[in-house]
Structures are given as C-alpha cells and as structure tokens.
C-alpha cells in the first residue's frame, strides 16, 4: 500500500507477508507499540487447543513482562515453557473509502514469539511490579502501598526476551484517491480514534478529604 | 471478587476458573462484547507455534465472521479447519487501589473456541461484508459503492458458530474499601476509559463539496 517504510532486522516466522510495506522489524517500532498499549493478547496451546487471553503487559529493556496469580492456569502454562505469541494492537482510526472493499483501519500492532520464564530475582520482581503499576497509571507506584511479603508470594512474574518480533502498521488516507472511484460522489477520509480518560469515580469507601492524585489528574488532562 | 453475577450455560474448556464470579456464559453477555468490540485477536497454531493476529470481526446471529484476502496465510490456515480461539476485549476503566497489589482494570472480554469454515453462499457473503462495513462505521454500507465481482473473488469470508464461549468482566471500585488499607491516606477509585472519535480528516483526493456523511457524523457526536 506504500503507506509504511519497511526496515528489516528480524525475519522468519514473524515476517509480514501480506502487504509487506506495512511491516517493521526495528526495535523502536516494536517498543512504541508495546509501550503505548496496556493489554497484550497472549496465545498458547493447551491440549491441542489454542487459547488467547488478554493480560496487562509491561516492557523493561529488551523483555516483556506479565504477572498473575500463582493459582492461574495461564501463568502455569506460560511459565512452564509453552511456546507463546504476544500481540499488542493500537487502533488509530477508521478508514472510509468510496468503496466498501477499500474500507480499513489505521492501526499499529506488534507480534512477538518466544517462551516465557519465571522471574525469581527479588529486585527484578519489584521492578516489574513497579512497571505494571506505572503502565496502568504513570507515576502511580510512587503513590501507593508497596507489596507485602504475602502479596509477593501470591504473584507470579514472567518475562520473555524480545527476539523474534515484528510491528505492522497502517496509516494515512484510503487508497482509492487515485482510482476511478475518486470520481464518485461519496465521502472518503479517516475518522480518528483515541482512548479518552473522561472522569474519575472515587471509591465508595474513600476517606473524606483525599484529593484525586497527581497520577490520575495527568490522565484526565489528556482528555483535551 | 463478588463484582459479577455468574450464570452458567456453557462450561468446559472456556470455564472461568480464576475469579469464577467474573465468568458469564449466557449469549447476551458474549454478544454484547462481540458487538461492541471492533477487533478480535484470533489465535491458531502453525508448525508448533501459536500465533495471535488482530482482525476485524462481526457477528451475525449465532456466528462470528472474519474476512481477508485470498492471499492471506491466516485466512488459509483458519479456513483449512485449524482449531481457533477468538478473543475480544473492551477496556472500561483503570482501577486504582491503595495498594499496588489491588490495582486492576475494569474490562469485558469474550473468548470463543471453535473452527472456522469458508462461507460460499453469495447472499451470506454479501451480508457478512455489509456487517463488516457497518461494524466499522454504522450505516456506512448504505453510503458506499458495493463490491464488484473481482473484489468478491479476492475476498475470503470465514464464519464460526458461537458454541464454546465465555465472557469475563470486572466492574466496580477497587476491592480494598473493606480492608485495613482503607485507613491509609491514599486515593482509591476508578478512572473511566472509552474510545473517542475526535475528528475527521477528508482524504487529500476528495472532490470539493462532498460533506461528511451521516455515518461519520454520528461517530463524532459520540464525543460527548
């Protein structure tokens, strides 16, 4: 589609075959998607059936981290060395063409293949928990009660090195500007999409006089 | 967590084991998530490796539909009868607790297991294409040029009956209102999230004098 510049640093099973100009293999493109997206969809196999589960993800350096309960089946399977696929997708816009056929979406996605391992090092575990909390709400880790020994014991943290990975994105207008369809009396263009943080709802049990914290305030300011 | 009422109509491999009160198995809960979410993450296996690919999905009745190019590897594998998992996730809010440990997200997700088949019936294929276009932008199908014979020939449409499926959701405030943490001088509550459609960008090649169509206008009004 000519709407992306491909740089190829990693190929193989994650090589973008359909519309290859949308493929990116440099770390910056992949990290941008991981860092902007909260949720990863993590795929793995169990008893011949693929499963795809949404999970909060955070990147630290060249690794992606997940966390969950020690009682979680997904964490047990992933931590047990099952081949995994981690996909993060950001929707940026709806692409309206003159024809139904050329309708599309502007998006950025990253697909990572690999195997997770359990994180045992106490400092790395704390760093990962800080990353999850600050991923959810930047700066929140500094405002809250830190994990107790019991809470740490109940938490599995997994990491996967970012190796075999690609990013794919589409941006720009519909592709029928140069076609015969451009002569039709039909509107074409992009409707932009973004995540809005509209308002805060204090917890019913919140003690009176505790103001909205700086971390949440910054999210609300993004509204504009 | 007591934040959801479970009704159990389908069990088995999709039964929600972690935090079972978050599980829903009735069709209304599952359809709500499918109908509100644009993108499905579709997992399948190829050569021992799970893949997870974001795709536009649409529901018609008791089936979920995907479409893609006849040249697509994903469509070839899924259309060839590979076991699949279709997951749709909606993020509704960030849940800020007093402790890092109790931070969470309010979300609704649906997980469907099954096998896709190729849709051959011409009327069903057109109905699916209308559903995709109107899923992207409600009412858009009625405004645009319909698919040509050549475009139809280049498009694979797959459907999967909605059988083994579950929805999982979390809603409401953080769960530490009733804990000793509620005495801490730390704010707790929910930051609401939604998808905003902020503005339209007419295509550079748009003929002068064509106004923003009713379909896109309704998306912008959602801005609220």
Short mmCIF file of C-alpha atoms in Angstrom, two decimals:
data_model
loop_
_atom_site.label_atom_id
_atom_site.label_comp_id
_atom_site.label_asym_id
_atom_site.label_seq_id
_atom_site.Cartn_x
_atom_site.Cartn_y
_atom_site.Cartn_z
CA UNK A 1 0.00 0.00 0.00
CA UNK A 2 3.07 2.26 0.13
CA UNK A 3 1.96 3.70 3.47
CA UNK A 4 4.89 2.47 5.53
CA UNK A 5 8.63 2.17 5.18
CA UNK A 6 9.91 -1.30 5.87
CA UNK A 7 13.18 -1.88 7.68
CA UNK A 8 14.10 -5.49 8.09
CA UNK A 9 16.13 -6.55 11.10
CA UNK A 10 14.32 -9.73 12.10
CA UNK A 11 12.69 -12.13 9.70
CA UNK A 12 11.33 -15.64 9.79
CA UNK A 13 8.04 -16.67 11.28
CA UNK A 14 7.04 -13.09 12.08
CA UNK A 15 7.84 -11.71 8.65
CA UNK A 16 4.89 -9.69 7.37
CA UNK A 17 3.88 -11.41 4.15
CA UNK A 18 0.57 -9.70 3.36
CA UNK A 19 1.17 -6.05 2.39
CA UNK A 20 4.88 -6.26 3.25
CA UNK A 21 5.32 -2.48 3.13
CA UNK A 22 3.36 -2.37 6.39
CA UNK A 23 6.00 -4.47 8.16
CA UNK A 24 8.58 -3.05 10.56
CA UNK A 25 11.30 -5.04 12.29
CA UNK A 26 13.30 -2.40 14.15
CA UNK A 27 13.17 -2.26 17.93
CA UNK A 28 11.86 1.33 18.07
CA UNK A 29 8.69 0.45 16.14
CA UNK A 30 8.05 -2.64 18.25
CA UNK A 31 8.77 -0.88 21.56
CA UNK A 32 6.49 2.04 20.64
CA UNK A 33 3.51 -0.31 20.28
CA UNK A 34 4.33 -2.26 23.45
CA UNK A 35 4.77 0.93 25.47
CA UNK A 36 1.59 2.59 24.26
CA UNK A 37 -0.66 -0.48 24.63
CA UNK A 38 -1.86 -1.63 28.03
CA UNK A 39 -3.21 -5.03 27.12
CA UNK A 40 -1.45 -7.87 25.33
CA UNK A 41 -3.34 -10.79 23.88
CA UNK A 42 -1.24 -13.82 24.77
CA UNK A 43 -1.71 -17.03 22.79
CA UNK A 44 -0.61 -20.50 23.86
CA UNK A 45 -1.70 -24.10 23.36
CA UNK A 46 -3.30 -26.43 25.85
CA UNK A 47 -4.33 -29.96 24.88
CA UNK A 48 -4.36 -29.17 21.15
CA UNK A 49 -6.47 -26.04 21.54
CA UNK A 50 -5.07 -22.52 21.12
CA UNK A 51 -6.12 -20.01 23.75
CA UNK A 52 -5.84 -16.23 23.55
CA UNK A 53 -6.03 -14.35 26.85
CA UNK A 54 -5.91 -10.58 27.46
CA UNK A 55 -3.30 -9.55 30.03
CA UNK A 56 -1.63 -6.37 31.24
CA UNK A 57 1.91 -6.23 29.83
CA UNK A 58 4.92 -4.05 30.56
CA UNK A 59 8.26 -3.76 28.82
CA UNK A 60 11.55 -3.29 30.63
CA UNK A 61 14.53 -3.02 28.31
CA UNK A 62 14.56 -5.91 25.86
CA UNK A 63 11.95 -8.05 27.66
CA UNK A 64 8.18 -8.09 28.01
CA UNK A 65 6.68 -8.94 31.40
CA UNK A 66 3.38 -10.47 32.53
CA UNK A 67 2.08 -11.08 36.03
CA UNK A 68 -0.69 -13.08 37.61
CA UNK A 69 -1.75 -15.25 40.47
CA UNK A 70 0.17 -18.38 41.42
CA UNK A 71 -3.22 -20.10 41.02
CA UNK A 72 -3.63 -19.03 37.38
CA UNK A 73 -3.73 -21.75 34.74
CA UNK A 74 -2.45 -19.34 32.08
CA UNK A 75 0.56 -18.37 34.22
CA UNK A 76 1.29 -22.04 34.93
CA UNK A 77 1.23 -22.98 31.24
CA UNK A 78 3.25 -19.95 30.12
CA UNK A 79 5.72 -20.30 32.98
CA UNK A 80 6.11 -23.97 32.13
CA UNK A 81 7.84 -23.11 28.84
CA UNK A 82 4.96 -23.30 26.35
CA UNK A 83 5.60 -21.51 23.03
CA UNK A 84 3.79 -18.18 23.22
CA UNK A 85 2.71 -15.33 20.99
CA UNK A 86 2.25 -11.86 22.48
CA UNK A 87 0.25 -9.38 20.39
CA UNK A 88 -0.44 -5.72 21.18
CA UNK A 89 -2.76 -3.72 18.93
CA UNK A 90 -3.50 0.00 18.86
CA UNK A 91 -6.40 1.38 16.81
CA UNK A 92 -5.73 4.89 15.48
CA UNK A 93 -8.53 5.48 13.01
CA UNK A 94 -11.33 4.24 10.79
CA UNK A 95 -10.53 4.48 7.08
CA UNK A 96 -13.59 5.33 4.99
CA UNK A 97 -13.18 4.79 1.27
CA UNK A 98 -15.67 5.30 -1.58
CA UNK A 99 -15.99 1.51 -1.99
CA UNK A 100 -16.87 -0.98 0.76
CA UNK A 101 -13.86 -3.01 -0.38
CA UNK A 102 -11.24 -0.35 0.44
CA UNK A 103 -12.53 0.33 3.96
CA UNK A 104 -9.83 -0.32 6.53
CA UNK A 105 -8.46 0.78 9.88
CA UNK A 106 -5.35 2.71 10.78
CA UNK A 107 -3.56 0.67 13.41
CA UNK A 108 -0.23 -0.32 14.87
CA UNK A 109 0.37 -3.84 16.10
CA UNK A 110 3.32 -5.82 17.43
CA UNK A 111 3.62 -9.61 17.35
CA UNK A 112 6.28 -11.31 19.50
CA UNK A 113 7.10 -15.01 19.51
CA UNK A 114 9.01 -16.69 22.30
CA UNK A 115 8.97 -18.55 25.57
CA UNK A 116 8.37 -17.01 28.99
CA UNK A 117 10.42 -17.78 32.06
CA UNK A 118 9.61 -17.18 35.72
CA UNK A 119 11.35 -14.18 37.24
CA UNK A 120 12.97 -15.21 40.54
CA UNK A 121 15.28 -12.29 41.34
CA UNK A 122 13.62 -10.15 44.07
CA UNK A 123 14.84 -6.83 42.63
CA UNK A 124 13.69 -7.70 39.12
CA UNK A 125 10.31 -8.78 40.52
CA UNK A 126 9.84 -5.44 42.29
CA UNK A 127 10.97 -3.57 39.16
CA UNK A 128 8.37 -5.48 37.13
CA UNK A 129 5.58 -4.74 39.64
CA UNK A 130 6.54 -1.06 39.56
CA UNK A 131 6.43 -1.20 35.75
CA UNK A 132 2.93 -2.77 35.75
CA UNK A 133 1.56 -0.16 38.18
CA UNK A 134 3.14 2.73 36.29
CA UNK A 135 1.96 1.27 32.99
CA UNK A 136 -1.63 1.33 34.23
CA UNK A 137 -1.25 4.89 35.57
CA UNK A 138 2.11 6.62 35.08
CA UNK A 139 3.57 7.66 38.43
CA UNK A 140 1.12 5.58 40.47
CA UNK A 141 3.76 3.26 42.01
CA UNK A 142 5.22 6.21 43.91
CA UNK A 143 1.80 6.96 45.49
CA UNK A 144 0.71 3.56 46.79
CA UNK A 145 1.43 0.95 49.44
CA UNK A 146 4.11 -1.40 48.11
CA UNK A 147 3.57 -5.18 48.01
CA UNK A 148 3.78 -7.16 51.24
CA UNK A 149 5.72 -10.41 51.53
CA UNK A 150 2.45 -12.34 51.35
CA UNK A 151 1.33 -10.46 48.22
CA UNK A 152 4.70 -11.09 46.56
CA UNK A 153 4.39 -14.78 47.35
CA UNK A 154 0.98 -14.94 45.65
CA UNK A 155 2.29 -13.30 42.46
CA UNK A 156 3.97 -14.99 39.50
CA UNK A 157 6.02 -12.75 37.24
CA UNK A 158 7.04 -13.97 33.80
CA UNK A 159 9.41 -12.41 31.30
CA UNK A 160 10.16 -13.10 27.66
CA UNK A 161 13.11 -11.66 25.75
CA UNK A 162 12.03 -9.64 22.72
CA UNK A 163 13.67 -11.54 19.88
CA UNK A 164 11.51 -12.80 17.04
CA UNK A 165 9.17 -9.85 16.63
CA UNK A 166 7.58 -7.53 14.11
CA UNK A 167 5.39 -4.47 14.04
CA UNK A 168 2.77 -3.84 11.41
CA UNK A 169 1.01 -0.55 10.87
CA UNK A 170 -1.30 1.23 8.51
CA UNK A 171 -1.65 4.99 8.47
CA UNK A 172 -2.86 7.66 6.09
CA UNK A 173 -5.95 8.12 3.92
CA UNK A 174 -7.90 5.49 1.99
CA UNK A 175 -6.14 4.17 -1.08
CA UNK A 176 -8.80 4.97 -3.65
CA UNK A 177 -7.87 8.63 -4.19
CA UNK A 178 -6.07 7.59 -7.37
CA UNK A 179 -8.71 5.16 -8.63
CA UNK A 180 -11.79 5.64 -10.78
CA UNK A 181 -13.79 5.55 -7.53
CA UNK A 182 -12.39 9.01 -6.70
CA UNK A 183 -14.90 10.39 -9.22
CA UNK A 184 -17.85 9.06 -7.22
CA UNK A 185 -20.00 11.40 -5.16
CA UNK A 186 -19.01 9.59 -1.93
CA UNK A 187 -17.04 10.99 1.01
CA UNK A 188 -13.65 9.47 1.80
CA UNK A 189 -11.28 10.08 4.68
CA UNK A 190 -10.26 8.99 8.16
CA UNK A 191 -12.16 9.18 11.45
CA UNK A 192 -9.51 9.41 14.16
CA UNK A 193 -9.78 7.24 17.28
CA UNK A 194 -8.11 7.54 20.67
CA UNK A 195 -8.59 6.35 24.23
CA UNK A 196 -10.17 9.06 26.38
CA UNK A 197 -9.94 9.16 30.18
CA UNK A 198 -13.11 11.04 30.97
CA UNK A 199 -13.69 11.12 34.66
CA UNK A 200 -12.76 9.63 38.00
CA UNK A 201 -15.13 7.85 40.36
CA UNK A 202 -13.82 7.92 43.94
CA UNK A 203 -14.23 4.57 45.71
CA UNK A 204 -17.37 4.46 47.90
CA UNK A 205 -15.15 3.75 50.90
CA UNK A 206 -12.69 6.57 50.24
CA UNK A 207 -11.94 8.59 53.37
CA UNK A 208 -13.14 12.20 53.03
CA UNK A 209 -10.58 14.84 52.14
CA UNK A 210 -8.29 12.71 50.00
CA UNK A 211 -7.85 14.53 46.68
CA UNK A 212 -7.50 12.97 43.23
CA UNK A 213 -3.81 12.11 43.00
CA UNK A 214 -1.35 13.64 40.55
CA UNK A 215 -1.16 10.38 38.56
CA UNK A 216 -4.91 10.25 37.82
CA UNK A 217 -5.02 14.01 37.25
CA UNK A 218 -2.49 13.69 34.45
CA UNK A 219 -4.65 11.05 32.72
CA UNK A 220 -7.70 13.34 32.85
CA UNK A 221 -5.69 16.21 31.36
CA UNK A 222 -5.00 14.05 28.30
CA UNK A 223 -8.72 14.47 27.54
CA UNK A 224 -8.30 17.75 25.62
CA UNK B 1 -14.29 -10.70 43.97
CA UNK B 2 -18.07 -10.61 44.15
CA UNK B 3 -18.23 -7.99 41.42
CA UNK B 4 -20.17 -10.00 38.88
CA UNK B 5 -23.09 -12.41 38.81
CA UNK B 6 -22.27 -15.71 37.19
CA UNK B 7 -24.80 -17.53 35.07
CA UNK B 8 -23.58 -20.80 33.70
CA UNK B 9 -24.91 -22.10 30.43
CA UNK B 10 -21.75 -23.36 28.78
CA UNK B 11 -18.84 -24.92 30.58
CA UNK B 12 -15.75 -26.89 29.69
CA UNK B 13 -12.53 -25.51 28.29
CA UNK B 14 -13.74 -21.92 28.45
CA UNK B 15 -14.94 -22.12 32.03
CA UNK B 16 -13.55 -19.17 34.00
CA UNK B 17 -11.51 -20.79 36.74
CA UNK B 18 -9.72 -17.75 38.21
CA UNK B 19 -12.19 -15.46 39.98
CA UNK B 20 -15.17 -17.52 38.83
CA UNK B 21 -17.66 -14.80 39.85
CA UNK B 22 -16.34 -12.82 36.86
CA UNK B 23 -17.47 -15.51 34.44
CA UNK B 24 -20.58 -15.28 32.28
CA UNK B 25 -21.82 -17.95 29.91
CA UNK B 26 -25.09 -16.55 28.60
CA UNK B 27 -25.35 -15.42 24.99
CA UNK B 28 -26.34 -11.83 25.86
CA UNK B 29 -23.07 -11.21 27.74
CA UNK B 30 -20.97 -12.75 24.99
CA UNK B 31 -22.82 -10.96 22.17
CA UNK B 32 -22.52 -7.60 23.95
CA UNK B 33 -18.72 -7.85 23.96
CA UNK B 34 -18.54 -9.07 20.35
CA UNK B 35 -20.88 -6.32 19.15
CA UNK B 36 -19.11 -3.51 20.98
CA UNK B 37 -15.55 -4.53 20.05
CA UNK B 38 -14.18 -3.94 16.57
CA UNK B 39 -11.07 -6.08 16.73
CA UNK B 40 -10.76 -9.75 17.62
CA UNK B 41 -7.44 -11.33 18.44
CA UNK B 42 -7.53 -14.69 16.67
CA UNK B 43 -5.17 -17.44 17.83
CA UNK B 44 -4.18 -20.52 15.83
CA UNK B 45 -1.22 -22.86 15.52
CA UNK B 46 1.23 -23.16 12.66
CA UNK B 47 4.15 -25.60 12.81
CA UNK B 48 4.01 -25.89 16.59
CA UNK B 49 3.93 -22.14 17.16
CA UNK B 50 0.83 -20.27 18.33
CA UNK B 51 0.06 -17.04 16.50
CA UNK B 52 -2.30 -14.29 17.61
CA UNK B 53 -3.46 -11.88 14.89
CA UNK B 54 -5.73 -8.83 15.23
CA UNK B 55 -8.65 -8.86 12.80
CA UNK B 56 -11.94 -7.01 12.29
CA UNK B 57 -14.81 -9.25 13.40
CA UNK B 58 -18.57 -9.05 13.01
CA UNK B 59 -21.35 -11.14 14.48
CA UNK B 60 -24.47 -12.20 12.61
CA UNK B 61 -26.86 -14.26 14.68
CA UNK B 62 -25.07 -17.14 16.32
CA UNK B 63 -21.85 -16.89 14.27
CA UNK B 64 -18.76 -14.70 14.21
CA UNK B 65 -17.30 -13.68 10.84
CA UNK B 66 -13.82 -12.74 9.63
CA UNK B 67 -12.69 -11.63 6.19
CA UNK B 68 -9.42 -11.22 4.40
CA UNK B 69 -7.55 -11.64 1.17
CA UNK B 70 -7.44 -14.96 -0.64
CA UNK B 71 -3.64 -14.49 -0.44
CA UNK B 72 -3.61 -14.32 3.38
CA UNK B 73 -1.79 -17.06 5.26
CA UNK B 74 -4.00 -16.55 8.32
CA UNK B 75 -7.18 -16.94 6.27
CA UNK B 76 -5.76 -20.07 4.60
CA UNK B 77 -4.90 -21.69 7.94
CA UNK B 78 -8.19 -20.72 9.63
CA UNK B 79 -10.24 -21.69 6.57
CA UNK B 80 -8.41 -25.02 6.49
CA UNK B 81 -10.04 -26.13 9.73
CA UNK B 82 -7.38 -25.26 12.32
CA UNK B 83 -8.66 -25.03 15.90
CA UNK B 84 -9.06 -21.33 16.69
CA UNK B 85 -9.61 -19.04 19.63
CA UNK B 86 -11.32 -15.68 19.09
CA UNK B 87 -10.92 -13.12 21.87
CA UNK B 88 -12.47 -9.66 22.07
CA UNK B 89 -11.53 -7.33 24.91
CA UNK B 90 -13.04 -3.99 25.95
CA UNK B 91 -11.27 -1.78 28.50
CA UNK B 92 -13.70 0.26 30.60
CA UNK B 93 -11.55 1.72 33.35
CA UNK B 94 -8.38 1.75 35.41
CA UNK B 95 -8.89 0.58 38.98
CA UNK B 96 -6.69 2.47 41.45
CA UNK B 97 -6.43 0.87 44.89
CA UNK B 98 -4.45 1.98 47.95
CA UNK B 99 -2.03 -0.91 47.42
CA UNK B 100 -0.10 -1.69 44.25
CA UNK B 101 -1.33 -5.28 44.59
CA UNK B 102 -5.05 -4.45 44.26
CA UNK B 103 -4.66 -2.33 41.13
CA UNK B 104 -6.70 -3.71 38.28
CA UNK B 105 -8.70 -2.80 35.22
CA UNK B 106 -12.42 -2.81 34.57
CA UNK B 107 -12.93 -4.78 31.39
CA UNK B 108 -15.23 -7.07 29.47
CA UNK B 109 -13.82 -9.89 27.36
CA UNK B 110 -15.22 -12.78 25.37
CA UNK B 111 -13.32 -15.96 24.49
CA UNK B 112 -14.70 -18.26 21.78
CA UNK B 113 -13.29 -21.64 20.80
CA UNK B 114 -14.12 -23.34 17.54
CA UNK B 115 -13.30 -23.99 13.93
CA UNK B 116 -13.94 -21.60 11.05
CA UNK B 117 -15.42 -22.60 7.72
CA UNK B 118 -15.41 -20.75 4.41
CA UNK B 119 -18.65 -19.01 3.53
CA UNK B 120 -19.66 -19.92 -0.03
CA UNK B 121 -23.27 -18.74 -0.27
CA UNK B 122 -23.33 -15.43 -2.23
CA UNK B 123 -26.10 -13.87 -0.13
CA UNK B 124 -24.38 -14.79 3.13
CA UNK B 125 -21.11 -13.37 1.79
CA UNK B 126 -22.76 -10.03 0.94
CA UNK B 127 -24.48 -9.97 4.34
CA UNK B 128 -21.12 -10.50 6.03
CA UNK B 129 -19.45 -7.72 4.01
CA UNK B 130 -22.31 -5.39 4.93
CA UNK B 131 -21.85 -6.37 8.56
CA UNK B 132 -18.08 -5.63 8.46
CA UNK B 133 -18.63 -2.21 6.85
CA UNK B 134 -21.42 -1.30 9.27
CA UNK B 135 -19.36 -2.61 12.19
CA UNK B 136 -16.54 -0.21 11.30
CA UNK B 137 -18.97 2.70 10.86
CA UNK B 138 -22.68 2.06 11.50
CA UNK B 139 -24.71 2.88 8.40
CA UNK B 140 -21.68 3.10 6.10
CA UNK B 141 -22.68 0.18 3.84
CA UNK B 142 -25.69 2.15 2.63
CA UNK B 143 -23.43 5.07 1.55
CA UNK B 144 -20.71 3.32 -0.48
CA UNK B 145 -20.02 1.51 -3.72
CA UNK B 146 -20.80 -2.18 -3.23
CA UNK B 147 -18.20 -4.88 -4.01
CA UNK B 148 -17.51 -5.75 -7.64
CA UNK B 149 -17.29 -9.33 -8.89
CA UNK B 150 -13.50 -9.03 -8.94
CA UNK B 151 -13.40 -7.70 -5.35
CA UNK B 152 -15.67 -10.51 -4.18
CA UNK B 153 -13.40 -13.05 -5.85
CA UNK B 154 -10.38 -11.66 -3.96
CA UNK B 155 -12.12 -11.90 -0.57
CA UNK B 156 -12.31 -14.90 1.73
CA UNK B 157 -15.08 -14.87 4.32
CA UNK B 158 -14.96 -17.25 7.26
CA UNK B 159 -17.58 -17.99 9.88
CA UNK B 160 -17.53 -19.85 13.18
CA UNK B 161 -20.62 -20.87 15.12
CA UNK B 162 -20.64 -19.42 18.63
CA UNK B 163 -20.68 -22.53 20.79
CA UNK B 164 -17.97 -23.00 23.39
CA UNK B 165 -17.68 -19.45 24.70
CA UNK B 166 -17.48 -17.36 27.83
CA UNK B 167 -17.41 -13.72 28.81
CA UNK B 168 -15.41 -12.38 31.70
CA UNK B 169 -15.80 -8.96 33.18
CA UNK B 170 -14.73 -6.83 36.08
CA UNK B 171 -16.58 -3.70 37.08
CA UNK B 172 -16.89 -1.50 40.12
CA UNK B 173 -14.47 0.07 42.58
CA UNK B 174 -11.22 -1.36 43.95
CA UNK B 175 -11.68 -4.18 46.44
CA UNK B 176 -9.75 -2.67 49.34
CA UNK B 177 -12.54 -0.45 50.70
CA UNK B 178 -13.18 -3.08 53.34
CA UNK B 179 -9.54 -3.81 54.18
CA UNK B 180 -7.12 -2.21 56.62
CA UNK B 181 -5.69 -0.34 53.62
CA UNK B 182 -8.84 1.79 53.56
CA UNK B 183 -7.38 3.66 56.53
CA UNK B 184 -4.36 4.78 54.50
CA UNK B 185 -4.08 8.35 53.26
CA UNK B 186 -4.13 7.16 49.61
CA UNK B 187 -6.77 7.90 46.97
CA UNK B 188 -8.74 4.95 45.56
CA UNK B 189 -11.25 4.82 42.74
CA UNK B 190 -11.75 4.25 39.05
CA UNK B 191 -10.56 6.28 36.06
CA UNK B 192 -13.09 5.64 33.28
CA UNK B 193 -11.86 4.86 29.76
CA UNK B 194 -13.66 4.98 26.44
CA UNK B 195 -12.87 5.21 22.74
CA UNK B 196 -13.29 8.74 21.43
CA UNK B 197 -13.85 9.63 17.78
CA UNK B 198 -12.38 13.11 17.72
CA UNK B 199 -12.23 14.40 14.23
CA UNK B 200 -12.41 13.54 10.57
CA UNK B 201 -9.64 14.06 8.04
CA UNK B 202 -11.02 14.25 4.49
CA UNK B 203 -8.93 12.31 2.00
CA UNK B 204 -6.47 14.54 0.10
CA UNK B 205 -8.11 13.48 -3.16
CA UNK B 206 -11.68 14.12 -2.01
CA UNK B 207 -13.69 16.07 -4.61
CA UNK B 208 -14.72 19.52 -3.30
CA UNK B 209 -18.24 19.92 -1.98
CA UNK B 210 -18.75 16.40 -0.60
CA UNK B 211 -19.87 16.78 3.02
CA UNK B 212 -19.01 14.49 5.94
CA UNK B 213 -21.56 11.67 5.66
CA UNK B 214 -24.23 10.87 8.22
CA UNK B 215 -22.38 7.71 9.31
CA UNK B 216 -19.18 9.55 10.29
CA UNK B 217 -21.16 12.42 11.77
CA UNK B 218 -22.86 10.05 14.22
CA UNK B 219 -19.45 8.78 15.39
CA UNK B 220 -18.25 12.32 16.07
CA UNK B 221 -21.40 13.08 18.07
CA UNK B 222 -20.49 10.22 20.41
CA UNK B 223 -17.66 12.50 21.58
CA UNK B 224 -19.96 13.94 24.25
#
